[in-house]
Coordinates of C-alpha atoms and ligand atoms in Angstrom, one line a residue:
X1 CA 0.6 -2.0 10.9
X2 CA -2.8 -1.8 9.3
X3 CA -4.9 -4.7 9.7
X4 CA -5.3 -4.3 5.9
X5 CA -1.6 -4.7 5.2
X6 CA -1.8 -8.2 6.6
X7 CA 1.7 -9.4 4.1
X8 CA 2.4 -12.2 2.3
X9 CA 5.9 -11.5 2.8
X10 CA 9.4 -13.1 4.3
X11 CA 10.8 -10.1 5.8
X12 CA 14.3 -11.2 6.9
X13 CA 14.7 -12.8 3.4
X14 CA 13.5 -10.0 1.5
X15 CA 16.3 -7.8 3.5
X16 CA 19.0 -10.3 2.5
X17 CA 17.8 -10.2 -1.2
X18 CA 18.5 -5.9 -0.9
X19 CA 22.0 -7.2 -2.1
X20 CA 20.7 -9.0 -5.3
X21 CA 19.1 -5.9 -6.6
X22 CA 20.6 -4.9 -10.3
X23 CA 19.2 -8.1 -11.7
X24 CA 18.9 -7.7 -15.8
X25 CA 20.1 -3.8 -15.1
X26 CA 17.9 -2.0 -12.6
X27 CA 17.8 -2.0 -9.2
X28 CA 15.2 -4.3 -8.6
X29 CA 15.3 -8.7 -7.8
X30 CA 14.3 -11.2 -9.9
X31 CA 11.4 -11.4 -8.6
X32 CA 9.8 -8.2 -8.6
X33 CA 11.4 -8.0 -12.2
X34 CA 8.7 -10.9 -12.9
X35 CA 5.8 -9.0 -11.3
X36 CA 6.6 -6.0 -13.8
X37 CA 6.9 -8.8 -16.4
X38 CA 3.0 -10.0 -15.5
X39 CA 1.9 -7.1 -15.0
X40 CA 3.4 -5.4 -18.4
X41 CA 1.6 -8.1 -20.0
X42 CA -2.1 -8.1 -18.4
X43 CA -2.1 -5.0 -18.5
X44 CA -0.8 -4.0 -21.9
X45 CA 0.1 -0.3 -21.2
X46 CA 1.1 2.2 -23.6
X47 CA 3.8 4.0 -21.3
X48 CA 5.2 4.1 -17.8
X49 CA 5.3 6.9 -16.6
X50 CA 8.7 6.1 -13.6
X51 CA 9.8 8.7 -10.8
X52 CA 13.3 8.0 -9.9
X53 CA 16.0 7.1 -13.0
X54 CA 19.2 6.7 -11.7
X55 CA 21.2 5.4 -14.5
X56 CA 18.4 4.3 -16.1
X57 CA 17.9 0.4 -15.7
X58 CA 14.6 0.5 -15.2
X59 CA 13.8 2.7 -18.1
X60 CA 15.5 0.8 -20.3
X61 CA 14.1 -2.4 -18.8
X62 CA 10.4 -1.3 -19.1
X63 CA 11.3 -0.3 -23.2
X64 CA 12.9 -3.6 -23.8
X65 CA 9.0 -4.9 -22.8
X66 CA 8.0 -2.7 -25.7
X67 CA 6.7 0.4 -23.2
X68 CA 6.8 3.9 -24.2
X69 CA 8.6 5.1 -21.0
X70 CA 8.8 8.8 -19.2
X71 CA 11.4 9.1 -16.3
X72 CA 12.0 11.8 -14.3
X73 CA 14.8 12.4 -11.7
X74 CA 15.9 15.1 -9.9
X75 CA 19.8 14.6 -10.9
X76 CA 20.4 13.7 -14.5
X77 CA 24.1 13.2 -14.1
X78 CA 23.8 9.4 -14.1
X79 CA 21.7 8.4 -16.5
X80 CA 23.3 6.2 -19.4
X81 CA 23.6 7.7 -22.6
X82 CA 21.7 4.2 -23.5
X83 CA 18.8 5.8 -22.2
X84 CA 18.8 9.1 -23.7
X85 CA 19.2 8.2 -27.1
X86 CA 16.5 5.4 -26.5
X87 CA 13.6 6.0 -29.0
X88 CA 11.0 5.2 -26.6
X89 CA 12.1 6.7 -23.3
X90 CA 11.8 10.5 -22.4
X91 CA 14.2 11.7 -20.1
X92 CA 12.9 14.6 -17.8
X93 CA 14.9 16.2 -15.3
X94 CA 13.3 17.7 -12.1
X95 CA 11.6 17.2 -9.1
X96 CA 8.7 14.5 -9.3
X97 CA 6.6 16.4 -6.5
X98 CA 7.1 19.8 -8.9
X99 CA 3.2 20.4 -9.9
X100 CA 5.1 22.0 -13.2
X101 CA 6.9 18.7 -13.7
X102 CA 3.8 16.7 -12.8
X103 CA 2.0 18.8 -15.7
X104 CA 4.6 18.1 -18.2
X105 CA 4.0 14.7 -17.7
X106 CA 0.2 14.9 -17.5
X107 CA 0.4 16.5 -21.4
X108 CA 2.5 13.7 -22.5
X109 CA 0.6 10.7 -21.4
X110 CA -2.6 12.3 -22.5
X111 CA -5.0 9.6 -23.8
X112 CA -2.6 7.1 -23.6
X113 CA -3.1 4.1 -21.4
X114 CA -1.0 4.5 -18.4
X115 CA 1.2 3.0 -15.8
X116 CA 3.1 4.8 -13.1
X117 CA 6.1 3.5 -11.0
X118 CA 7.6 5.1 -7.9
X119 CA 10.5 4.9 -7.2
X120 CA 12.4 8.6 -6.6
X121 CA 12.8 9.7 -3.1
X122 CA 11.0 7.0 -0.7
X123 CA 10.0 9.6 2.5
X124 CA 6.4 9.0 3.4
X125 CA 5.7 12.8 2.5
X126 CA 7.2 12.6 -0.8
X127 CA 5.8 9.0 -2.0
X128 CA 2.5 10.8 -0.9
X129 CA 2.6 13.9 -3.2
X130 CA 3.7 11.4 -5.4
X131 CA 0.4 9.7 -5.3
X132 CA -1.3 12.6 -5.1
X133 CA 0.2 14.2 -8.4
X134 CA 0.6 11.2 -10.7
X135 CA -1.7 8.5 -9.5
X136 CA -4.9 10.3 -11.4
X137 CA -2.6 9.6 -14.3
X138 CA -3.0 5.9 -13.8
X139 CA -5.9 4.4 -16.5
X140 CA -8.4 2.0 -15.6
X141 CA -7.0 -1.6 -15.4
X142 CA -3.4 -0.6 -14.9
X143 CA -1.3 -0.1 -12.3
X144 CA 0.5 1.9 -10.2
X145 CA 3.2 0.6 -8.5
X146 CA 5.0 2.0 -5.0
X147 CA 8.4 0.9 -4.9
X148 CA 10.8 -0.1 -1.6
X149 CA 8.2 -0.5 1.3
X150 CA 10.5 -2.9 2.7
X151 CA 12.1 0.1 4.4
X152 CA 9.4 -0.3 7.1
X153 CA 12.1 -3.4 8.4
X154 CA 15.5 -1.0 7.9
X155 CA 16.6 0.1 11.1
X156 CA 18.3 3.2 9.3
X157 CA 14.8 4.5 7.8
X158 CA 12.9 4.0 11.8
X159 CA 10.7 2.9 10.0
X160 CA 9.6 5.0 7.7
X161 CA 8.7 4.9 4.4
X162 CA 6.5 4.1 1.6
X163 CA 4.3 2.2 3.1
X164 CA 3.5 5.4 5.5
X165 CA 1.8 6.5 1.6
X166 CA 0.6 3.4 0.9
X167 CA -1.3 3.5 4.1
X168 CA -2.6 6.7 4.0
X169 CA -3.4 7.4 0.3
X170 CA -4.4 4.2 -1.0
X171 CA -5.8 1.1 1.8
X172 CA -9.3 1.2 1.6
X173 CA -9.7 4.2 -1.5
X174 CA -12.4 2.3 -3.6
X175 CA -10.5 3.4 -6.9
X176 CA -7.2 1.3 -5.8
X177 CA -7.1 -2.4 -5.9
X178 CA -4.5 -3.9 -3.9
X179 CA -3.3 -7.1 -6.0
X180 CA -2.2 -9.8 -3.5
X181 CA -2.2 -12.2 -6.4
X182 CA 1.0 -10.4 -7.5
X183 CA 2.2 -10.1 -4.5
X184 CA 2.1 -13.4 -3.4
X185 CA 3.9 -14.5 -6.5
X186 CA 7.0 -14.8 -4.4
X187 CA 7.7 -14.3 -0.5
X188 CA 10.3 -12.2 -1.6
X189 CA 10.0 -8.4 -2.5
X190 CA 11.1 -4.9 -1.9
X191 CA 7.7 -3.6 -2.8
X192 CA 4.8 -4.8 0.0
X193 CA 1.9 -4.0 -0.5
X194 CA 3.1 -2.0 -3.8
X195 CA 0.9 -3.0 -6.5
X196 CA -2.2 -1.0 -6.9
X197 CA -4.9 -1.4 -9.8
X198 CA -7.0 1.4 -10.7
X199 CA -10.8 0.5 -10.7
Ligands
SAM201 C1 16.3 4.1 -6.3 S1 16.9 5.2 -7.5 C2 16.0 4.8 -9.0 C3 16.4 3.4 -9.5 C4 15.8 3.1 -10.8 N1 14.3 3.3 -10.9 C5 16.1 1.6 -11.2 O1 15.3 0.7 -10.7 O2 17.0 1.3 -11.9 C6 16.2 6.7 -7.0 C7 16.4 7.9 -7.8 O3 15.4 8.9 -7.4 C8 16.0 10.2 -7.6 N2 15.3 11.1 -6.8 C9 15.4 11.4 -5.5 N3 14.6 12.4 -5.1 C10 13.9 12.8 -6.2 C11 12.9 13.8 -6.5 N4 12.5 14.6 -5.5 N5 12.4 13.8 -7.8 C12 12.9 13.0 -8.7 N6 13.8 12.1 -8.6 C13 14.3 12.0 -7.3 C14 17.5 10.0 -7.2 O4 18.3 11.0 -7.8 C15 17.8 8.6 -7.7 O5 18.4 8.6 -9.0

């Protein structure tokens, strides 16, 4: 691992809390629920931007914070009627490493201040073009946030996953912050290493 990715993190209890995820409706814990929830509120941002719906949890999650939300996924035969009819969430269908997609979204957030979540298809070579097409979306003082890293520790992933991108996109890139004061909130997480301020 990266020097730089040094973790404040309890591995073999974050892999036993992979069973708790659905907490208040998405697929996240408790605890990383309350890093959105400090986050959402330093931060103050107009919308999230999220890739990766499912059902829609999260969106409807991040509204109920009072946050304009986008999401995108590539199936849209899950998400929750809920969620479609929400006033404040846009449902988009499609692939989030489509540049076309990626430019639908880019028009929608324009001049808003913006927060992007990751959280779609979690191979290092997606998470990247990720980055690469939504994290210039991110505005100054917010955040973007890399979901699921903890897959490095899953023996059915070899080891592979997000933080592959996290490593190679965003450790030591003087326009991302790495907040360990969120992270360290808890030992517990699914997203090390996963919280990024923009400079
Ligand atoms: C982990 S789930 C999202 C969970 C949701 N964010 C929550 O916390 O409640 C991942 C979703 O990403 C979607 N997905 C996978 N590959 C994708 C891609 N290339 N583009 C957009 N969405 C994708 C899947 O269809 C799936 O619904």
């Amino acid at each position: 691992m990266h020097d730089a990715l040094t973790l404040p993190l309890d591995v073999e209890e974050s892999l036993k809390a992979i069973t708790r995820q659905g907490a208040e409706g998405a697929i996240k814990i408790w605890e990383d629920l309350n890093r959105y929830r400090a986050v959402i509120q330093a931060t103050t941002p107009d919308v999230i931007v999220e890739c990766g719906s499912w059902y829609g949890g999260s969106a409807l999650w991040f509204a109920e914070r009072g946050v304009d939300v986008i999401t995108l996924d590539v199936d849209a035969r899950n998400i929750v009627q809920a969620a479609i009819n929400h006033p404040a969430i846009t449902v988009i269908t499609g692939n989030s490493a489509d540049p076309d997609i990626a430019a639908q979204v880019a028009e929608l957030v324009e001049g808003r201040r913006v927060m992007v979540v990751l959280d779609s298809d979690h191979s290092p070579e997606h998470v990247e073009r990720e980055i690469d097409l939504y994290g210039s979306l991110v505005s100054s003082g917010c955040y973007l946030v890399v979901e699921d890293g903890i897959q490095r520790w899953m023996t059915y992933f070899a080891g592979l996953g997000p933080l592959d991108a996290i490593e190679s996109r965003l450790v030591q890139r003087s326009e991302w912050v790495r907040d360990l004061l969120v992270e360290g909130m808890y030992p517990i997480t699914m997203h090390p290493a996963g919280w990024w301020r923009h400079a």
